[in-house]
Amino acid sequence: MHAAKTLEHLYQPFPHSPDRPQIEEIPADVVPEPYHRLLVHTHHMTVTVEEFYGVPVQVRVLEAKKQGLDYARKILLVAGERVVQFGLVRIDLSVCSENIRQAILAEQVPLGRILIEHKMLRRIEPQAFLRVTLNTTMAEWFQVQAGCQSYGRIGVIYTDERPVVHVLEILAPIPL
């Protein structure tokens, strides 16, 4: 399973993380609406989530680790007062200009917005789509019961055909 290997890579800086989800890799055409339109695309999730909820999102950094130019962080995206997404990214800062690097390390702005505002040439490529069973930690963030299901994706952001960012994005359950 490709997703499990990538999940191992993403969680490597956070080996004892209580938020590690139980995932099942699924085909894109199995992802139900409205998750399908939120996940099955090649756009930044920041923009997509903001359009869906109709408000700008803010980033809340839960934990970050930096070793040399390898930077990883676990975040929540918040729309108004509601947590709408969990994200885990690993970024190769060596590919980023100094101003982009500083903006990322400031931990005040969602990554997608930084890359867009700095006009960093990029290509977003989803690698896997996921059905996620929320553990207690994630359920608390999303204010739902543990064991609920949601959906997410694993992707890579390339610049100059180099993989710069590996990312796990899990959406909050959306009431139908």
mmCIF file of N, CA, C and O in Angstrom, residues 51-106:
data_model
loop_
_atom_site.group_PDB
_atom_site.id
_atom_site.type_symbol
_atom_site.label_atom_id
_atom_site.label_comp_id
_atom_site.label_asym_id
_atom_site.label_seq_id
_atom_site.Cartn_x
_atom_site.Cartn_y
_atom_site.Cartn_z
ATOM 1 N N GLU A 51 -13.063 28.181 -0.128
ATOM 2 C CA GLU A 51 -14.217 28.316 -1.032
ATOM 3 C C GLU A 51 -15.421 27.540 -0.503
ATOM 4 O O GLU A 51 -16.550 28.020 -0.548
ATOM 5 N N PHE A 52 -15.185 26.336 0.015
ATOM 6 C CA PHE A 52 -16.278 25.499 0.510
ATOM 7 C C PHE A 52 -16.958 26.127 1.725
ATOM 8 O O PHE A 52 -18.184 26.159 1.810
ATOM 9 N N TYR A 53 -16.166 26.638 2.681
ATOM 10 C CA TYR A 53 -16.728 27.195 3.904
ATOM 11 C C TYR A 53 -17.063 28.681 3.789
ATOM 12 O O TYR A 53 -17.720 29.237 4.665
ATOM 13 N N GLY A 54 -16.572 29.337 2.743
ATOM 14 C CA GLY A 54 -16.913 30.741 2.514
ATOM 15 C C GLY A 54 -16.206 31.728 3.412
ATOM 16 O O GLY A 54 -16.622 32.878 3.514
ATOM 17 N N VAL A 55 -15.140 31.290 4.076
ATOM 18 C CA VAL A 55 -14.349 32.182 4.940
ATOM 19 C C VAL A 55 -12.874 31.809 4.816
ATOM 20 O O VAL A 55 -12.545 30.654 4.539
ATOM 21 N N PRO A 56 -11.983 32.767 5.064
ATOM 22 C CA PRO A 56 -10.553 32.438 5.079
ATOM 23 C C PRO A 56 -10.243 31.482 6.235
ATOM 24 O O PRO A 56 -10.896 31.538 7.276
ATOM 25 N N VAL A 57 -9.275 30.619 6.024
ATOM 26 C CA VAL A 57 -8.864 29.717 7.096
ATOM 27 C C VAL A 57 -7.592 30.240 7.744
ATOM 28 O O VAL A 57 -6.793 30.931 7.117
ATOM 29 N N GLN A 58 -7.462 29.909 8.992
ATOM 30 C CA GLN A 58 -6.261 30.232 9.756
ATOM 31 C C GLN A 58 -5.551 28.932 10.090
ATOM 32 O O GLN A 58 -6.190 27.878 10.198
ATOM 33 N N VAL A 59 -4.241 29.013 10.276
ATOM 34 C CA VAL A 59 -3.481 27.823 10.631
ATOM 35 C C VAL A 59 -3.189 27.828 12.127
ATOM 36 O O VAL A 59 -2.921 28.871 12.710
ATOM 37 N N ARG A 60 -3.309 26.657 12.720
ATOM 38 C CA ARG A 60 -2.928 26.455 14.114
ATOM 39 C C ARG A 60 -1.894 25.320 14.107
ATOM 40 O O ARG A 60 -2.226 24.174 13.784
ATOM 41 N N VAL A 61 -0.651 25.651 14.419
ATOM 42 C CA VAL A 61 0.414 24.653 14.421
ATOM 43 C C VAL A 61 0.366 23.894 15.749
ATOM 44 O O VAL A 61 0.450 24.485 16.819
ATOM 45 N N LEU A 62 0.206 22.579 15.643
ATOM 46 C CA LEU A 62 0.136 21.725 16.826
ATOM 47 C C LEU A 62 1.527 21.316 17.305
ATOM 48 O O LEU A 62 1.783 21.246 18.496
ATOM 49 N N GLU A 63 2.397 21.024 16.341
ATOM 50 C CA GLU A 63 3.744 20.562 16.653
ATOM 51 C C GLU A 63 4.599 20.736 15.407
ATOM 52 O O GLU A 63 4.113 20.553 14.293
ATOM 53 N N ALA A 64 5.856 21.098 15.603
ATOM 54 C CA ALA A 64 6.774 21.260 14.481
ATOM 55 C C ALA A 64 8.139 20.716 14.860
ATOM 56 O O ALA A 64 8.537 20.779 16.030
ATOM 57 N N LYS A 65 8.833 20.183 13.866
ATOM 58 C CA LYS A 65 10.195 19.674 14.051
ATOM 59 C C LYS A 65 11.025 20.135 12.861
ATOM 60 O O LYS A 65 10.578 20.077 11.724
ATOM 61 N N LYS A 66 12.235 20.589 13.155
ATOM 62 C CA LYS A 66 13.152 21.016 12.100
ATOM 63 C C LYS A 66 14.495 20.367 12.347
ATOM 64 O O LYS A 66 15.037 20.437 13.442
ATOM 65 N N GLN A 67 14.994 19.706 11.314
ATOM 66 C CA GLN A 67 16.331 19.119 11.377
ATOM 67 C C GLN A 67 17.042 19.525 10.100
ATOM 68 O O GLN A 67 16.697 19.056 9.015
ATOM 69 N N GLY A 68 17.987 20.442 10.226
ATOM 70 C CA GLY A 68 18.643 20.986 9.042
ATOM 71 C C GLY A 68 17.609 21.714 8.207
ATOM 72 O O GLY A 68 16.907 22.590 8.702
ATOM 73 N N LEU A 69 17.487 21.318 6.953
ATOM 74 C CA LEU A 69 16.511 21.942 6.057
ATOM 75 C C LEU A 69 15.277 21.064 5.845
ATOM 76 O O LEU A 69 14.476 21.311 4.953
ATOM 77 N N ASP A 70 15.106 20.042 6.691
ATOM 78 C CA ASP A 70 13.895 19.217 6.682
ATOM 79 C C ASP A 70 12.993 19.749 7.790
ATOM 80 O O ASP A 70 13.374 19.774 8.959
ATOM 81 N N TYR A 71 11.805 20.195 7.403
ATOM 82 C CA TYR A 71 10.871 20.787 8.353
ATOM 83 C C TYR A 71 9.554 20.031 8.269
ATOM 84 O O TYR A 71 9.034 19.765 7.172
ATOM 85 N N ALA A 72 9.024 19.661 9.396
ATOM 86 C CA ALA A 72 7.744 18.962 9.452
ATOM 87 C C ALA A 72 6.844 19.665 10.456
ATOM 88 O O ALA A 72 7.313 20.182 11.480
ATOM 89 N N ARG A 73 5.556 19.696 10.139
ATOM 90 C CA ARG A 73 4.617 20.247 11.109
ATOM 91 C C ARG A 73 3.254 19.606 10.970
ATOM 92 O O ARG A 73 2.834 19.195 9.886
ATOM 93 N N LYS A 74 2.579 19.516 12.120
ATOM 94 C CA LYS A 74 1.189 19.060 12.186
ATOM 95 C C LYS A 74 0.360 20.307 12.442
ATOM 96 O O LYS A 74 0.676 21.101 13.331
ATOM 97 N N ILE A 75 -0.707 20.451 11.656
ATOM 98 C CA ILE A 75 -1.505 21.673 11.765
ATOM 99 C C ILE A 75 -2.997 21.368 11.744
ATOM 100 O O ILE A 75 -3.429 20.290 11.326
ATOM 101 N N LEU A 76 -3.751 22.340 12.188
ATOM 102 C CA LEU A 76 -5.196 22.359 11.992
ATOM 103 C C LEU A 76 -5.512 23.600 11.186
ATOM 104 O O LEU A 76 -4.924 24.665 11.420
ATOM 105 N N LEU A 77 -6.424 23.481 10.221
ATOM 106 C CA LEU A 77 -6.972 24.655 9.547
ATOM 107 C C LEU A 77 -8.297 24.960 10.212
ATOM 108 O O LEU A 77 -9.125 24.064 10.425
ATOM 109 N N VAL A 78 -8.487 26.226 10.545
ATOM 110 C CA VAL A 78 -9.664 26.655 11.282
ATOM 111 C C VAL A 78 -10.424 27.683 10.447
ATOM 112 O O VAL A 78 -9.842 28.673 9.982
ATOM 113 N N ALA A 79 -11.719 27.428 10.240
ATOM 114 C CA ALA A 79 -12.607 28.361 9.532
ATOM 115 C C ALA A 79 -13.556 28.923 10.574
ATOM 116 O O ALA A 79 -14.397 28.194 11.100
ATOM 117 N N GLY A 80 -13.406 30.197 10.884
ATOM 118 C CA GLY A 80 -14.181 30.782 11.980
ATOM 119 C C GLY A 80 -13.723 30.149 13.272
ATOM 120 O O GLY A 80 -12.560 30.220 13.636
ATOM 121 N N GLU A 81 -14.635 29.457 13.953
ATOM 122 C CA GLU A 81 -14.290 28.771 15.203
ATOM 123 C C GLU A 81 -14.165 27.263 15.003
ATOM 124 O O GLU A 81 -13.875 26.531 15.943
ATOM 125 N N ARG A 82 -14.400 26.801 13.794
ATOM 126 C CA ARG A 82 -14.475 25.362 13.532
ATOM 127 C C ARG A 82 -13.189 24.829 12.906
ATOM 128 O O ARG A 82 -12.695 25.384 11.928
ATOM 129 N N VAL A 83 -12.674 23.739 13.458
ATOM 130 C CA VAL A 83 -11.537 23.043 12.847
ATOM 131 C C VAL A 83 -12.089 22.266 11.655
ATOM 132 O O VAL A 83 -12.988 21.444 11.797
ATOM 133 N N VAL A 84 -11.535 22.534 10.464
ATOM 134 C CA VAL A 84 -12.060 21.921 9.243
ATOM 135 C C VAL A 84 -11.083 20.952 8.583
ATOM 136 O O VAL A 84 -11.478 20.213 7.684
ATOM 137 N N GLN A 85 -9.816 20.978 9.021
ATOM 138 C CA GLN A 85 -8.853 20.071 8.412
ATOM 139 C C GLN A 85 -7.650 19.862 9.322
ATOM 140 O O GLN A 85 -7.195 20.786 9.988
ATOM 141 N N PHE A 86 -7.148 18.634 9.326
ATOM 142 C CA PHE A 86 -5.862 18.302 9.928
ATOM 143 C C PHE A 86 -4.873 18.130 8.796
ATOM 144 O O PHE A 86 -5.207 17.573 7.744
ATOM 145 N N GLY A 87 -3.666 18.609 8.992
ATOM 146 C CA GLY A 87 -2.632 18.425 7.989
ATOM 147 C C GLY A 87 -1.311 18.070 8.631
ATOM 148 O O GLY A 87 -1.012 18.466 9.768
ATOM 149 N N LEU A 88 -0.533 17.290 7.925
ATOM 150 C CA LEU A 88 0.822 16.947 8.331
ATOM 151 C C LEU A 88 1.692 17.107 7.096
ATOM 152 O O LEU A 88 1.414 16.497 6.060
ATOM 153 N N VAL A 89 2.694 17.970 7.179
ATOM 154 C CA VAL A 89 3.559 18.224 6.023
ATOM 155 C C VAL A 89 5.017 18.018 6.391
ATOM 156 O O VAL A 89 5.423 18.246 7.525
ATOM 157 N N ARG A 90 5.777 17.577 5.398
ATOM 158 C CA ARG A 90 7.239 17.574 5.463
ATOM 159 C C ARG A 90 7.712 18.380 4.271
ATOM 160 O O ARG A 90 7.317 18.124 3.133
ATOM 161 N N ILE A 91 8.555 19.356 4.552
ATOM 162 C CA ILE A 91 8.978 20.323 3.547
ATOM 163 C C ILE A 91 10.498 20.310 3.429
ATOM 164 O O ILE A 91 11.203 20.374 4.440
ATOM 165 N N ASP A 92 10.980 20.276 2.192
ATOM 166 C CA ASP A 92 12.402 20.421 1.912
ATOM 167 C C ASP A 92 12.671 21.914 1.758
ATOM 168 O O ASP A 92 12.435 22.495 0.695
ATOM 169 N N LEU A 93 13.138 22.540 2.824
ATOM 170 C CA LEU A 93 13.345 23.987 2.809
ATOM 171 C C LEU A 93 14.487 24.419 1.896
ATOM 172 O O LEU A 93 14.580 25.597 1.545
ATOM 173 N N SER A 94 15.339 23.489 1.472
ATOM 174 C CA SER A 94 16.461 23.862 0.605
ATOM 175 C C SER A 94 15.985 24.366 -0.751
ATOM 176 O O SER A 94 16.706 25.091 -1.434
ATOM 177 N N VAL A 95 14.780 23.994 -1.142
ATOM 178 C CA VAL A 95 14.240 24.405 -2.437
ATOM 179 C C VAL A 95 13.547 25.770 -2.349
ATOM 180 O O VAL A 95 13.300 26.415 -3.353
ATOM 181 N N CYS A 96 13.274 26.223 -1.138
ATOM 182 C CA CYS A 96 12.533 27.469 -0.930
ATOM 183 C C CYS A 96 13.484 28.660 -0.834
ATOM 184 O O CYS A 96 14.561 28.564 -0.243
ATOM 185 N N SER A 97 13.039 29.785 -1.376
ATOM 186 C CA SER A 97 13.809 31.018 -1.215
ATOM 187 C C SER A 97 13.795 31.407 0.266
ATOM 188 O O SER A 97 12.966 30.928 1.046
ATOM 189 N N GLU A 98 14.684 32.290 0.642
ATOM 190 C CA GLU A 98 14.792 32.690 2.049
ATOM 191 C C GLU A 98 13.488 33.305 2.567
ATOM 192 O O GLU A 98 13.060 33.019 3.684
ATOM 193 N N ASN A 99 12.819 34.145 1.752
ATOM 194 C CA ASN A 99 11.577 34.768 2.230
ATOM 195 C C ASN A 99 10.460 33.737 2.401
ATOM 196 O O ASN A 99 9.675 33.822 3.348
ATOM 197 N N ILE A 100 10.397 32.736 1.530
ATOM 198 C CA ILE A 100 9.398 31.671 1.685
ATOM 199 C C ILE A 100 9.740 30.827 2.915
ATOM 200 O O ILE A 100 8.866 30.490 3.718
ATOM 201 N N ARG A 101 10.999 30.513 3.075
ATOM 202 C CA ARG A 101 11.445 29.727 4.230
ATOM 203 C C ARG A 101 11.062 30.425 5.534
ATOM 204 O O ARG A 101 10.523 29.812 6.447
ATOM 205 N N GLN A 102 11.303 31.723 5.600
ATOM 206 C CA GLN A 102 10.984 32.480 6.816
ATOM 207 C C GLN A 102 9.474 32.525 7.064
ATOM 208 O O GLN A 102 9.025 32.420 8.211
ATOM 209 N N ALA A 103 8.694 32.668 6.002
ATOM 210 C CA ALA A 103 7.232 32.689 6.150
ATOM 211 C C ALA A 103 6.718 31.343 6.665
ATOM 212 O O ALA A 103 5.830 31.293 7.518
ATOM 213 N N ILE A 104 7.278 30.259 6.156
ATOM 214 C CA ILE A 104 6.880 28.925 6.622
ATOM 215 C C ILE A 104 7.245 28.742 8.091
ATOM 216 O O ILE A 104 6.423 28.313 8.904
ATOM 217 N N LEU A 105 8.477 29.090 8.436
ATOM 218 C CA LEU A 105 8.953 28.885 9.807
ATOM 219 C C LEU A 105 8.272 29.808 10.815
ATOM 220 O O LEU A 105 8.239 29.504 12.009
ATOM 221 N N ALA A 106 7.696 30.911 10.344
ATOM 222 C CA ALA A 106 6.946 31.805 11.245
ATOM 223 C C ALA A 106 5.674 31.135 11.759
ATOM 224 O O ALA A 106 5.125 31.533 12.790
#
